[in-house]
């Protein structure tokens, strides 16, 4: 069963900070920033085929896969 994680004020602030840091250099969009911030806040890794955007985020554990 999937667990839904709420977007808190702290996660929102962290997502904004991530966008300010790496949007121009790596094309990070708000959706990806919220996913990354949520994962960081909860100590989770991100399973993604989109390593380009997530790879620049310090401290984020990525589990890449190919489509």
CSV table of C-alpha atoms in Angstrom, one decimal:
chain,number,residue,atom,x,y,z
A,1,UNK,CA,0.0,0.0,0.0
A,2,UNK,CA,1.2,3.5,-0.8
A,3,UNK,CA,1.7,6.1,1.9
A,4,UNK,CA,0.9,9.7,1.1
A,5,UNK,CA,3.2,12.2,2.6
A,6,UNK,CA,1.8,15.7,3.2
A,7,UNK,CA,3.6,18.8,1.9
A,8,UNK,CA,4.4,20.8,5.0
A,9,UNK,CA,5.6,24.4,5.3
A,10,UNK,CA,9.1,23.1,5.9
A,11,UNK,CA,9.0,21.0,2.7
A,12,UNK,CA,7.6,23.9,0.7
A,13,UNK,CA,10.4,26.2,1.9
A,14,UNK,CA,13.0,23.6,1.1
A,15,UNK,CA,11.6,23.1,-2.4
A,16,UNK,CA,11.8,26.9,-2.9
A,17,UNK,CA,15.4,26.9,-1.8
A,18,UNK,CA,16.2,24.1,-4.1
A,19,UNK,CA,14.6,25.9,-7.1
A,20,UNK,CA,16.6,29.1,-6.2
A,21,UNK,CA,19.8,27.1,-6.2
A,22,UNK,CA,19.5,24.9,-9.2
A,23,UNK,CA,16.6,25.7,-11.6
A,24,UNK,CA,18.7,27.7,-14.0
A,25,UNK,CA,21.7,25.3,-14.0
A,26,UNK,CA,19.8,22.0,-14.1
A,27,UNK,CA,16.2,22.8,-15.1
A,28,UNK,CA,14.6,21.8,-11.8
A,29,UNK,CA,10.8,22.4,-11.9
A,30,UNK,CA,8.5,22.9,-8.9
A,31,UNK,CA,7.1,19.3,-9.0
A,32,UNK,CA,10.6,17.8,-8.9
A,33,UNK,CA,11.6,20.2,-6.2
A,34,UNK,CA,8.7,19.2,-4.0
A,35,UNK,CA,9.5,15.5,-4.6
A,36,UNK,CA,13.1,16.0,-3.7
A,37,UNK,CA,12.3,18.2,-0.6
A,38,UNK,CA,9.8,15.6,0.6
A,39,UNK,CA,12.3,12.8,0.2
A,40,UNK,CA,15.0,14.8,2.0
A,41,UNK,CA,12.6,15.7,4.8
A,42,UNK,CA,11.6,12.1,5.4
A,43,UNK,CA,15.0,10.5,4.8
A,44,UNK,CA,13.8,8.7,1.7
A,45,UNK,CA,15.4,8.0,-1.7
A,46,UNK,CA,13.9,8.9,-5.0
A,47,UNK,CA,13.3,6.3,-7.7
A,48,UNK,CA,13.6,8.1,-11.0
A,49,UNK,CA,14.6,8.0,-14.6
A,50,UNK,CA,15.1,11.8,-14.4
A,51,UNK,CA,18.6,11.8,-13.0
A,52,UNK,CA,19.5,15.1,-14.8
A,53,UNK,CA,17.2,17.2,-12.5
A,54,UNK,CA,17.6,15.3,-9.3
A,55,UNK,CA,21.4,14.6,-9.5
A,56,UNK,CA,22.4,18.1,-8.6
A,57,UNK,CA,20.6,18.0,-5.2
A,58,UNK,CA,23.0,17.6,-2.4
A,59,UNK,CA,22.2,14.9,0.1
A,60,UNK,CA,19.4,13.4,-2.0
A,61,UNK,CA,19.7,9.6,-2.5
A,62,UNK,CA,18.7,8.6,-6.0
A,63,UNK,CA,17.8,5.2,-7.3
A,64,UNK,CA,18.0,5.5,-11.1
A,65,UNK,CA,16.2,3.2,-13.6
A,66,UNK,CA,15.8,3.2,-17.3
A,67,UNK,CA,12.5,3.2,-19.2
